[in-house]
Amino acid sequence: MAEASIEFKGSSFTLSVLHLKTSRLSGFRDDLKTKVAQAPDFFYLVPIVVDIERVDSSIDYQAVKLLVEEFKFTFVGFTGNVSKEQRKFIRELGFSFINSANSSVNSSISSTEKAEATTKAVKANEAIVVKVEQTKIFPQVSLFTDKIHRGQIRSGQQIYAKDQNLVIIGSVSAGAEVIADGNIHVYGSLRGRAIAGAKGHHQAQIYCQNLEAELVSINGNYWLSESMEQHWNSPAYIHLSDTELVSSKLI
Amino acid sequence: MARIIVVTSGKGGVGKTTSSAAIGIGLALKGHKVVLIDFDIGLRNLDLIMGCERRVVYDFVNVINGEATLNQALIKDKRVSSLSILPASQTRDKDALNKENVGKVLEDLGKRFDYIICDSPAGIEAGAMMALYYADEAIVTTNPEVSSVRDSDRILGMLASRSRRAELGLEPIKEHLLLTRYSPKRVEEGEMLSVEDVEDILAIPLLGVIPESQAVLKASNAGEPVILDTESDAGKAYQDVIDRLLGETVEFRFLVAEKKGILSRLFGG
């Protein structure tokens, strides 16, 4: 039998919930505007669920949706501890209603419980597949600056580029150690140890003109020289695919 | 101002003292005023290689402690009058030296000599650090084998970070690579690192390649630095080193194995 082209699976995501405290849409709009203005990038295309527990059941649901979309959120659905009738009404209007397990996403419950609640809610809703990237709270990590070192890194020397990429114009000798929170570029031979993404940066990579390293490590995953046979003694770069290190030909 | 040159290596037994002696005599023979200092306190060797071990009365440590003047401690070479030797103490250890006093002695010597050659002890401890601290130039003596190259690399790191020039942010120490005990035959057989291999790893300019030679051992035992043996390959190679140190461009010799002719094969070369 041919494999199905699609598959439904329950999965849990962290979604932002916007709690409405007033039924007056104008006040809501002003507050939202102020909030978004503080960090426009952060809120851009963020999936959002609107909690309507504390507002009038007669609120204009369509208007709420349009309002959050106006501020570039991705509207997902409504949630909150409301009556069965109201839920039914919302669904009839064509919106998703996400049930939370303990009827309300109480702010006092822990984040794991919240995640569970969301899972259950999503499952209860017959698998809504919401494909969203995990929202990053920090600005783009690619804003790393470069620390540039001209000359050899000798045996016994150690260089650390804190919160930076490390660029070495020269070779890294056996017994030397180069460490960066970002990427490492070696314009020369890499014979020592290179540790990229030291603070936990999955996308960090290590580039060198000649790979003869004692050890390479990215985000805690490491290789000793015996694992580098494929591109040994040639220009190569090392990166992470999921949790495995991969080496590729550089030029 | 005198040029202070440290002969160093990290690893022991690679030929620092042999090279110091040869370079000291070689520069003096060219008419320069040279002083050779043995920094290997407690393992005094330079005087033996120079053949002046019976003339040691006062030593470097005595001068440092103010127990003797420089004039009393300096031994004038009998072969070349412009060369003097400041021997190490055999009864003390390396802690007898301190930066401040060594600096004073070097300053005094600098007024009288053109070249101060510091023969460093092996290792990366206080003694070796003291020998390289005031250097303007360094001759990194290396054998063509991995452990010696690794240790030289470590010393090069120290030169760049722990010297006076590094601490004061002055122009860095000028580094020279001196490859000793080189055997082109064993390189061809893949038993020894080649000049290119070592240059590639250490990435510093090559000052000289001294071939492995019976003449070196003979010279050391006789207290006659090998550079005086002008017939030997090693003596000639050291001569080239002197010329390069003085700024001349000299082609490298003894890098390929000699092809033995049928006659020398029959009668032994």
PDB file of N, CA and C in Angstrom, chain A residues 91-187:
ATOM      1  N   ARG A  91     -17.837  28.611  17.263  1.00  0.00           N
ATOM      2  CA  ARG A  91     -17.506  27.655  16.196  1.00  0.00           C
ATOM      3  C   ARG A  91     -18.405  27.874  14.981  1.00  0.00           C
ATOM      4  N   GLU A  92     -19.653  28.182  15.297  1.00  0.00           N
ATOM      5  CA  GLU A  92     -20.574  28.407  14.172  1.00  0.00           C
ATOM      6  C   GLU A  92     -20.164  29.625  13.354  1.00  0.00           C
ATOM      7  N   LEU A  93     -19.473  30.570  14.040  1.00  0.00           N
ATOM      8  CA  LEU A  93     -18.993  31.754  13.319  1.00  0.00           C
ATOM      9  C   LEU A  93     -17.777  31.422  12.451  1.00  0.00           C
ATOM     10  N   GLY A  94     -17.282  30.215  12.623  1.00  0.00           N
ATOM     11  CA  GLY A  94     -16.154  29.785  11.794  1.00  0.00           C
ATOM     12  C   GLY A  94     -14.797  29.951  12.452  1.00  0.00           C
ATOM     13  N   PHE A  95     -14.789  30.107  13.811  1.00  0.00           N
ATOM     14  CA  PHE A  95     -13.508  30.241  14.510  1.00  0.00           C
ATOM     15  C   PHE A  95     -13.194  28.976  15.287  1.00  0.00           C
ATOM     16  N   SER A  96     -11.912  28.728  15.483  1.00  0.00           N
ATOM     17  CA  SER A  96     -11.511  27.625  16.349  1.00  0.00           C
ATOM     18  C   SER A  96     -11.733  28.036  17.779  1.00  0.00           C
ATOM     19  N   PHE A  97     -12.205  27.072  18.560  1.00  0.00           N
ATOM     20  CA  PHE A  97     -12.228  27.321  19.995  1.00  0.00           C
ATOM     21  C   PHE A  97     -11.335  26.290  20.642  1.00  0.00           C
ATOM     22  N   ILE A  98     -10.335  26.753  21.347  1.00  0.00           N
ATOM     23  CA  ILE A  98      -9.380  25.834  21.945  1.00  0.00           C
ATOM     24  C   ILE A  98      -9.730  25.650  23.399  1.00  0.00           C
ATOM     25  N   ASN A  99     -10.128  24.398  23.741  1.00  0.00           N
ATOM     26  CA  ASN A  99     -10.455  24.117  25.132  1.00  0.00           C
ATOM     27  C   ASN A  99      -9.179  23.973  25.929  1.00  0.00           C
ATOM     28  N   SER A 100      -9.129  24.640  27.053  1.00  0.00           N
ATOM     29  CA  SER A 100      -7.984  24.367  27.911  1.00  0.00           C
ATOM     30  C   SER A 100      -8.427  23.365  28.953  1.00  0.00           C
ATOM     31  N   ALA A 101      -7.542  22.494  29.355  1.00  0.00           N
ATOM     32  CA  ALA A 101      -7.897  21.336  30.161  1.00  0.00           C
ATOM     33  C   ALA A 101      -8.599  21.717  31.447  1.00  0.00           C
ATOM     34  N   ASN A 102      -7.969  22.627  32.191  1.00  0.00           N
ATOM     35  CA  ASN A 102      -8.613  23.038  33.435  1.00  0.00           C
ATOM     36  C   ASN A 102      -9.409  24.315  33.199  1.00  0.00           C
ATOM     37  N   SER A 103     -10.114  24.321  32.146  1.00  0.00           N
ATOM     38  CA  SER A 103     -11.071  25.338  31.716  1.00  0.00           C
ATOM     39  C   SER A 103     -10.504  26.742  31.555  1.00  0.00           C
ATOM     40  N   SER A 104      -9.426  27.054  32.234  1.00  0.00           N
ATOM     41  CA  SER A 104      -8.873  28.385  32.054  1.00  0.00           C
ATOM     42  C   SER A 104      -7.354  28.305  32.175  1.00  0.00           C
ATOM     43  N   VAL A 105      -6.661  29.010  31.336  1.00  0.00           N
ATOM     44  CA  VAL A 105      -5.213  29.035  31.448  1.00  0.00           C
ATOM     45  C   VAL A 105      -4.857  30.016  32.547  1.00  0.00           C
ATOM     46  N   ASN A 106      -4.832  29.456  33.745  1.00  0.00           N
ATOM     47  CA  ASN A 106      -4.561  30.298  34.904  1.00  0.00           C
ATOM     48  C   ASN A 106      -3.080  30.658  34.946  1.00  0.00           C
ATOM     49  N   SER A 107      -2.810  31.878  35.210  1.00  0.00           N
ATOM     50  CA  SER A 107      -1.416  32.332  35.165  1.00  0.00           C
ATOM     51  C   SER A 107      -0.576  31.739  36.288  1.00  0.00           C
ATOM     52  N   SER A 108      -1.238  31.193  37.297  1.00  0.00           N
ATOM     53  CA  SER A 108      -0.455  30.664  38.406  1.00  0.00           C
ATOM     54  C   SER A 108       0.071  29.252  38.124  1.00  0.00           C
ATOM     55  N   ILE A 109      -0.435  28.583  37.128  1.00  0.00           N
ATOM     56  CA  ILE A 109       0.037  27.218  36.878  1.00  0.00           C
ATOM     57  C   ILE A 109       1.362  27.237  36.137  1.00  0.00           C
ATOM     58  N   SER A 110       2.104  26.173  36.340  1.00  0.00           N
ATOM     59  CA  SER A 110       3.456  26.137  35.784  1.00  0.00           C
ATOM     60  C   SER A 110       3.423  25.979  34.271  1.00  0.00           C
ATOM     61  N   SER A 111       4.556  26.244  33.657  1.00  0.00           N
ATOM     62  CA  SER A 111       4.615  26.223  32.199  1.00  0.00           C
ATOM     63  C   SER A 111       4.438  24.817  31.642  1.00  0.00           C
ATOM     64  N   THR A 112       4.897  23.778  32.397  1.00  0.00           N
ATOM     65  CA  THR A 112       4.701  22.412  31.895  1.00  0.00           C
ATOM     66  C   THR A 112       3.222  22.088  31.868  1.00  0.00           C
ATOM     67  N   GLU A 113       2.561  22.496  32.916  1.00  0.00           N
ATOM     68  CA  GLU A 113       1.118  22.253  32.970  1.00  0.00           C
ATOM     69  C   GLU A 113       0.427  22.977  31.826  1.00  0.00           C
ATOM     70  N   LYS A 114       0.915  24.159  31.550  1.00  0.00           N
ATOM     71  CA  LYS A 114       0.349  24.936  30.449  1.00  0.00           C
ATOM     72  C   LYS A 114       0.525  24.184  29.149  1.00  0.00           C
ATOM     73  N   ALA A 115       1.733  23.627  28.977  1.00  0.00           N
ATOM     74  CA  ALA A 115       2.019  22.898  27.751  1.00  0.00           C
ATOM     75  C   ALA A 115       1.102  21.701  27.631  1.00  0.00           C
ATOM     76  N   GLU A 116       0.920  20.990  28.771  1.00  0.00           N
ATOM     77  CA  GLU A 116       0.019  19.836  28.773  1.00  0.00           C
ATOM     78  C   GLU A 116      -1.387  20.261  28.388  1.00  0.00           C
ATOM     79  N   ALA A 117      -1.782  21.348  28.986  1.00  0.00           N
ATOM     80  CA  ALA A 117      -3.116  21.861  28.721  1.00  0.00           C
ATOM     81  C   ALA A 117      -3.290  22.143  27.234  1.00  0.00           C
ATOM     82  N   THR A 118      -2.279  22.730  26.673  1.00  0.00           N
ATOM     83  CA  THR A 118      -2.359  23.063  25.256  1.00  0.00           C
ATOM     84  C   THR A 118      -2.434  21.791  24.419  1.00  0.00           C
ATOM     85  N   THR A 119      -1.614  20.780  24.802  1.00  0.00           N
ATOM     86  CA  THR A 119      -1.635  19.525  24.072  1.00  0.00           C
ATOM     87  C   THR A 119      -3.025  18.931  24.077  1.00  0.00           C
ATOM     88  N   LYS A 120      -3.552  18.867  25.293  1.00  0.00           N
ATOM     89  CA  LYS A 120      -4.888  18.288  25.429  1.00  0.00           C
ATOM     90  C   LYS A 120      -5.881  19.066  24.597  1.00  0.00           C
ATOM     91  N   ALA A 121      -5.749  20.368  24.685  1.00  0.00           N
ATOM     92  CA  ALA A 121      -6.677  21.218  23.954  1.00  0.00           C
ATOM     93  C   ALA A 121      -6.583  20.942  22.465  1.00  0.00           C
ATOM     94  N   VAL A 122      -5.363  20.842  22.005  1.00  0.00           N
ATOM     95  CA  VAL A 122      -5.168  20.633  20.580  1.00  0.00           C
ATOM     96  C   VAL A 122      -5.714  19.276  20.163  1.00  0.00           C
ATOM     97  N   LYS A 123      -5.444  18.267  21.040  1.00  0.00           N
ATOM     98  CA  LYS A 123      -5.948  16.932  20.732  1.00  0.00           C
ATOM     99  C   LYS A 123      -7.470  16.908  20.725  1.00  0.00           C
ATOM    100  N   ALA A 124      -8.029  17.573  21.746  1.00  0.00           N
ATOM    101  CA  ALA A 124      -9.479  17.610  21.856  1.00  0.00           C
ATOM    102  C   ALA A 124     -10.092  18.198  20.596  1.00  0.00           C
ATOM    103  N   ASN A 125      -9.352  19.033  19.983  1.00  0.00           N
ATOM    104  CA  ASN A 125      -9.854  19.704  18.795  1.00  0.00           C
ATOM    105  C   ASN A 125      -9.566  18.936  17.515  1.00  0.00           C
ATOM    106  N   GLU A 126      -9.311  17.628  17.671  1.00  0.00           N
ATOM    107  CA  GLU A 126      -9.080  16.760  16.516  1.00  0.00           C
ATOM    108  C   GLU A 126      -7.905  17.238  15.664  1.00  0.00           C
ATOM    109  N   ALA A 127      -6.829  17.458  16.342  1.00  0.00           N
ATOM    110  CA  ALA A 127      -5.581  17.782  15.666  1.00  0.00           C
ATOM    111  C   ALA A 127      -5.629  18.963  14.709  1.00  0.00           C
ATOM    112  N   ILE A 128      -5.453  20.076  15.288  1.00  0.00           N
ATOM    113  CA  ILE A 128      -5.272  21.250  14.436  1.00  0.00           C
ATOM    114  C   ILE A 128      -3.772  21.292  14.217  1.00  0.00           C
ATOM    115  N   VAL A 129      -3.355  21.178  12.988  1.00  0.00           N
ATOM    116  CA  VAL A 129      -1.918  21.201  12.790  1.00  0.00           C
ATOM    117  C   VAL A 129      -1.484  22.643  12.604  1.00  0.00           C
ATOM    118  N   VAL A 130      -0.901  23.145  13.653  1.00  0.00           N
ATOM    119  CA  VAL A 130      -0.426  24.521  13.585  1.00  0.00           C
ATOM    120  C   VAL A 130       1.080  24.464  13.413  1.00  0.00           C
ATOM    121  N   LYS A 131       1.544  24.781  12.234  1.00  0.00           N
ATOM    122  CA  LYS A 131       2.977  24.698  11.967  1.00  0.00           C
ATOM    123  C   LYS A 131       3.599  26.044  12.287  1.00  0.00           C
ATOM    124  N   VAL A 132       4.166  26.120  13.459  1.00  0.00           N
ATOM    125  CA  VAL A 132       4.829  27.371  13.828  1.00  0.00           C
ATOM    126  C   VAL A 132       6.226  27.106  14.324  1.00  0.00           C
ATOM    127  N   GLU A 133       7.102  28.003  14.006  1.00  0.00           N
ATOM    128  CA  GLU A 133       8.455  27.944  14.543  1.00  0.00           C
ATOM    129  C   GLU A 133       8.377  28.366  16.001  1.00  0.00           C
ATOM    130  N   GLN A 134       9.216  27.782  16.794  1.00  0.00           N
ATOM    131  CA  GLN A 134       9.306  28.218  18.181  1.00  0.00           C
ATOM    132  C   GLN A 134       9.665  29.702  18.182  1.00  0.00           C
ATOM    133  N   THR A 135       8.861  30.492  18.833  1.00  0.00           N
ATOM    134  CA  THR A 135       9.117  31.930  18.824  1.00  0.00           C
ATOM    135  C   THR A 135      10.348  32.245  19.642  1.00  0.00           C
ATOM    136  N   LYS A 136      11.216  33.036  19.090  1.00  0.00           N
ATOM    137  CA  LYS A 136      12.433  33.404  19.822  1.00  0.00           C
ATOM    138  C   LYS A 136      12.187  34.703  20.571  1.00  0.00           C
ATOM    139  N   ILE A 137      12.571  34.682  21.824  1.00  0.00           N
ATOM    140  CA  ILE A 137      12.354  35.852  22.648  1.00  0.00           C
ATOM    141  C   ILE A 137      13.481  36.853  22.413  1.00  0.00           C
ATOM    142  N   PHE A 138      14.686  36.310  22.010  1.00  0.00           N
ATOM    143  CA  PHE A 138      15.828  37.189  21.796  1.00  0.00           C
ATOM    144  C   PHE A 138      15.844  37.667  20.352  1.00  0.00           C
ATOM    145  N   PRO A 139      16.504  38.801  20.114  1.00  0.00           N
ATOM    146  CA  PRO A 139      16.649  39.227  18.727  1.00  0.00           C
ATOM    147  C   PRO A 139      17.496  38.204  17.966  1.00  0.00           C
ATOM    148  N   GLN A 140      17.491  38.254  16.660  1.00  0.00           N
ATOM    149  CA  GLN A 140      18.216  37.305  15.816  1.00  0.00           C
ATOM    150  C   GLN A 140      19.650  37.066  16.295  1.00  0.00           C
ATOM    151  N   VAL A 141      20.039  35.765  16.443  1.00  0.00           N
ATOM    152  CA  VAL A 141      21.370  35.451  16.949  1.00  0.00           C
ATOM    153  C   VAL A 141      22.468  35.743  15.934  1.00  0.00           C
ATOM    154  N   SER A 142      22.083  35.938  14.681  1.00  0.00           N
ATOM    155  CA  SER A 142      23.101  36.172  13.667  1.00  0.00           C
ATOM    156  C   SER A 142      23.739  37.552  13.820  1.00  0.00           C
ATOM    157  N   LEU A 143      23.371  38.254  14.871  1.00  0.00           N
ATOM    158  CA  LEU A 143      23.951  39.576  15.084  1.00  0.00           C
ATOM    159  C   LEU A 143      25.328  39.508  15.733  1.00  0.00           C
ATOM    160  N   PHE A 144      25.908  38.286  15.848  1.00  0.00           N
ATOM    161  CA  PHE A 144      27.255  38.112  16.377  1.00  0.00           C
ATOM    162  C   PHE A 144      28.243  38.999  15.636  1.00  0.00           C
ATOM    163  N   THR A 145      29.106  39.641  16.367  1.00  0.00           N
ATOM    164  CA  THR A 145      30.197  40.361  15.717  1.00  0.00           C
ATOM    165  C   THR A 145      31.399  39.419  15.635  1.00  0.00           C
ATOM    166  N   ASP A 146      32.464  39.862  14.977  1.00  0.00           N
ATOM    167  CA  ASP A 146      33.624  38.997  14.788  1.00  0.00           C
ATOM    168  C   ASP A 146      34.789  39.411  15.669  1.00  0.00           C
ATOM    169  N   LYS A 147      35.460  38.406  16.202  1.00  0.00           N
ATOM    170  CA  LYS A 147      36.743  38.665  16.868  1.00  0.00           C
ATOM    171  C   LYS A 147      37.801  38.152  15.899  1.00  0.00           C
ATOM    172  N   ILE A 148      38.693  39.023  15.498  1.00  0.00           N
ATOM    173  CA  ILE A 148      39.666  38.638  14.468  1.00  0.00           C
ATOM    174  C   ILE A 148      41.052  38.524  15.078  1.00  0.00           C
ATOM    175  N   HIS A 149      41.691  37.398  14.839  1.00  0.00           N
ATOM    176  CA  HIS A 149      43.055  37.194  15.330  1.00  0.00           C
ATOM    177  C   HIS A 149      43.971  36.963  14.141  1.00  0.00           C
ATOM    178  N   ARG A 150      45.015  37.779  14.027  1.00  0.00           N
ATOM    179  CA  ARG A 150      45.992  37.587  12.967  1.00  0.00           C
ATOM    180  C   ARG A 150      47.187  36.845  13.521  1.00  0.00           C
ATOM    181  N   GLY A 151      47.568  35.751  12.881  1.00  0.00           N
ATOM    182  CA  GLY A 151      48.738  34.996  13.313  1.00  0.00           C
ATOM    183  C   GLY A 151      48.365  33.637  13.859  1.00  0.00           C
ATOM    184  N   GLN A 152      49.413  32.862  14.103  1.00  0.00           N
ATOM    185  CA  GLN A 152      49.239  31.496  14.574  1.00  0.00           C
ATOM    186  C   GLN A 152      48.658  31.484  15.989  1.00  0.00           C
ATOM    187  N   ILE A 153      47.883  30.451  16.284  1.00  0.00           N
ATOM    188  CA  ILE A 153      47.537  30.170  17.673  1.00  0.00           C
ATOM    189  C   ILE A 153      48.416  28.987  18.044  1.00  0.00           C
ATOM    190  N   ARG A 154      49.333  29.220  18.973  1.00  0.00           N
ATOM    191  CA  ARG A 154      50.341  28.216  19.309  1.00  0.00           C
ATOM    192  C   ARG A 154      49.828  27.205  20.326  1.00  0.00           C
ATOM    193  N   SER A 155      50.519  26.066  20.356  1.00  0.00           N
ATOM    194  CA  SER A 155      50.233  25.032  21.342  1.00  0.00           C
ATOM    195  C   SER A 155      50.168  25.646  22.740  1.00  0.00           C
ATOM    196  N   GLY A 156      49.123  25.307  23.468  1.00  0.00           N
ATOM    197  CA  GLY A 156      49.013  25.819  24.837  1.00  0.00           C
ATOM    198  C   GLY A 156      48.264  27.133  24.935  1.00  0.00           C
ATOM    199  N   GLN A 157      48.017  27.775  23.786  1.00  0.00           N
ATOM    200  CA  GLN A 157      47.270  29.032  23.830  1.00  0.00           C
ATOM    201  C   GLN A 157      45.781  28.748  23.695  1.00  0.00           C
ATOM    202  N   GLN A 158      44.998  29.653  24.238  1.00  0.00           N
ATOM    203  CA  GLN A 158      43.547  29.495  24.190  1.00  0.00           C
ATOM    204  C   GLN A 158      42.925  30.845  23.865  1.00  0.00           C
ATOM    205  N   ILE A 159      41.989  30.828  22.934  1.00  0.00           N
ATOM    206  CA  ILE A 159      41.313  32.072  22.573  1.00  0.00           C
ATOM    207  C   ILE A 159      39.818  31.846  22.688  1.00  0.00           C
ATOM    208  N   TYR A 160      39.139  32.773  23.326  1.00  0.00           N
ATOM    209  CA  TYR A 160      37.685  32.648  23.465  1.00  0.00           C
ATOM    210  C   TYR A 160      37.019  33.911  22.923  1.00  0.00           C
ATOM    211  N   ALA A 161      36.139  33.727  21.964  1.00  0.00           N
ATOM    212  CA  ALA A 161      35.365  34.845  21.440  1.00  0.00           C
ATOM    213  C   ALA A 161      33.995  34.809  22.106  1.00  0.00           C
ATOM    214  N   LYS A 162      33.857  35.573  23.179  1.00  0.00           N
ATOM    215  CA  LYS A 162      32.611  35.576  23.941  1.00  0.00           C
ATOM    216  C   LYS A 162      31.528  36.323  23.163  1.00  0.00           C
ATOM    217  N   ASP A 163      30.412  35.658  22.956  1.00  0.00           N
ATOM    218  CA  ASP A 163      29.284  36.244  22.217  1.00  0.00           C
ATOM    219  C   ASP A 163      29.704  36.759  20.844  1.00  0.00           C
ATOM    220  N   GLN A 164      30.723  36.132  20.259  1.00  0.00           N
ATOM    221  CA  GLN A 164      31.219  36.578  18.961  1.00  0.00           C
ATOM    222  C   GLN A 164      31.555  35.381  18.085  1.00  0.00           C
ATOM    223  N   ASN A 165      31.742  35.663  16.787  1.00  0.00           N
ATOM    224  CA  ASN A 165      32.378  34.688  15.908  1.00  0.00           C
ATOM    225  C   ASN A 165      33.877  34.866  16.070  1.00  0.00           C
ATOM    226  N   LEU A 166      34.630  33.825  15.735  1.00  0.00           N
ATOM    227  CA  LEU A 166      36.090  33.925  15.842  1.00  0.00           C
ATOM    228  C   LEU A 166      36.703  33.696  14.463  1.00  0.00           C
ATOM    229  N   VAL A 167      37.478  34.669  14.012  1.00  0.00           N
ATOM    230  CA  VAL A 167      38.142  34.556  12.716  1.00  0.00           C
ATOM    231  C   VAL A 167      39.644  34.520  12.971  1.00  0.00           C
ATOM    232  N   ILE A 168      40.302  33.474  12.498  1.00  0.00           N
ATOM    233  CA  ILE A 168      41.741  33.356  12.701  1.00  0.00           C
ATOM    234  C   ILE A 168      42.442  33.372  11.356  1.00  0.00           C
ATOM    235  N   ILE A 169      43.284  34.374  11.156  1.00  0.00           N
ATOM    236  CA  ILE A 169      44.041  34.466   9.915  1.00  0.00           C
ATOM    237  C   ILE A 169      45.406  33.871  10.236  1.00  0.00           C
ATOM    238  N   GLY A 170      45.523  32.570  10.055  1.00  0.00           N
ATOM    239  CA  GLY A 170      46.698  31.829  10.475  1.00  0.00           C
ATOM    240  C   GLY A 170      46.240  30.436  10.869  1.00  0.00           C
ATOM    241  N   SER A 171      47.167  29.624  11.339  1.00  0.00           N
ATOM    242  CA  SER A 171      46.808  28.255  11.696  1.00  0.00           C
ATOM    243  C   SER A 171      46.625  28.116  13.199  1.00  0.00           C
ATOM    244  N   VAL A 172      45.886  27.073  13.575  1.00  0.00           N
ATOM    245  CA  VAL A 172      45.708  26.740  14.983  1.00  0.00           C
ATOM    246  C   VAL A 172      46.532  25.483  15.238  1.00  0.00           C
ATOM    247  N   SER A 173      47.573  25.604  16.025  1.00  0.00           N
ATOM    248  CA  SER A 173      48.495  24.486  16.241  1.00  0.00           C
ATOM    249  C   SER A 173      47.880  23.379  17.085  1.00  0.00           C
ATOM    250  N   ALA A 174      48.445  22.198  16.947  1.00  0.00           N
ATOM    251  CA  ALA A 174      48.066  21.089  17.818  1.00  0.00           C
ATOM    252  C   ALA A 174      48.318  21.517  19.257  1.00  0.00           C
ATOM    253  N   GLY A 175      47.368  21.231  20.122  1.00  0.00           N
ATOM    254  CA  GLY A 175      47.537  21.621  21.521  1.00  0.00           C
ATOM    255  C   GLY A 175      47.021  23.013  21.829  1.00  0.00           C
ATOM    256  N   ALA A 176      46.503  23.706  20.805  1.00  0.00           N
ATOM    257  CA  ALA A 176      45.890  25.019  21.042  1.00  0.00           C
ATOM    258  C   ALA A 176      44.373  24.838  21.067  1.00  0.00           C
ATOM    259  N   GLU A 177      43.677  25.835  21.604  1.00  0.00           N
ATOM    260  CA  GLU A 177      42.226  25.718  21.727  1.00  0.00           C
ATOM    261  C   GLU A 177      41.560  27.028  21.320  1.00  0.00           C
ATOM    262  N   VAL A 178      40.633  26.947  20.370  1.00  0.00           N
ATOM    263  CA  VAL A 178      39.893  28.143  19.977  1.00  0.00           C
ATOM    264  C   VAL A 178      38.413  27.919  20.268  1.00  0.00           C
ATOM    265  N   ILE A 179      37.806  28.878  20.926  1.00  0.00           N
ATOM    266  CA  ILE A 179      36.422  28.729  21.385  1.00  0.00           C
ATOM    267  C   ILE A 179      35.633  29.978  20.994  1.00  0.00           C
ATOM    268  N   ALA A 180      34.418  29.772  20.504  1.00  0.00           N
ATOM    269  CA  ALA A 180      33.568  30.919  20.178  1.00  0.00           C
ATOM    270  C   ALA A 180      32.126  30.582  20.512  1.00  0.00           C
ATOM    271  N   ASP A 181      31.371  31.615  20.889  1.00  0.00           N
ATOM    272  CA  ASP A 181      29.933  31.406  21.076  1.00  0.00           C
ATOM    273  C   ASP A 181      29.230  31.373  19.730  1.00  0.00           C
ATOM    274  N   GLY A 182      29.886  31.935  18.706  1.00  0.00           N
ATOM    275  CA  GLY A 182      29.355  31.880  17.342  1.00  0.00           C
ATOM    276  C   GLY A 182      30.148  30.897  16.504  1.00  0.00           C
ATOM    277  N   ASN A 183      30.429  31.288  15.250  1.00  0.00           N
ATOM    278  CA  ASN A 183      31.171  30.422  14.326  1.00  0.00           C
ATOM    279  C   ASN A 183      32.673  30.585  14.495  1.00  0.00           C
ATOM    280  N   ILE A 184      33.415  29.619  13.949  1.00  0.00           N
ATOM    281  CA  ILE A 184      34.874  29.717  13.943  1.00  0.00           C
ATOM    282  C   ILE A 184      35.359  29.581  12.499  1.00  0.00           C
ATOM    283  N   HIS A 185      36.153  30.540  12.056  1.00  0.00           N
ATOM    284  CA  HIS A 185      36.750  30.491  10.717  1.00  0.00           C
ATOM    285  C   HIS A 185      38.263  30.436  10.880  1.00  0.00           C
ATOM    286  N   VAL A 186      38.899  29.459  10.272  1.00  0.00           N
ATOM    287  CA  VAL A 186      40.364  29.382  10.346  1.00  0.00           C
ATOM    288  C   VAL A 186      40.923  29.478   8.931  1.00  0.00           C
ATOM    289  N   TYR A 187      41.594  30.587   8.643  1.00  0.00           N
ATOM    290  CA  TYR A 187      42.231  30.742   7.335  1.00  0.00           C
ATOM    291  C   TYR A 187      43.655  30.208   7.459  1.00  0.00           C
TER     292      TYR A 187
END
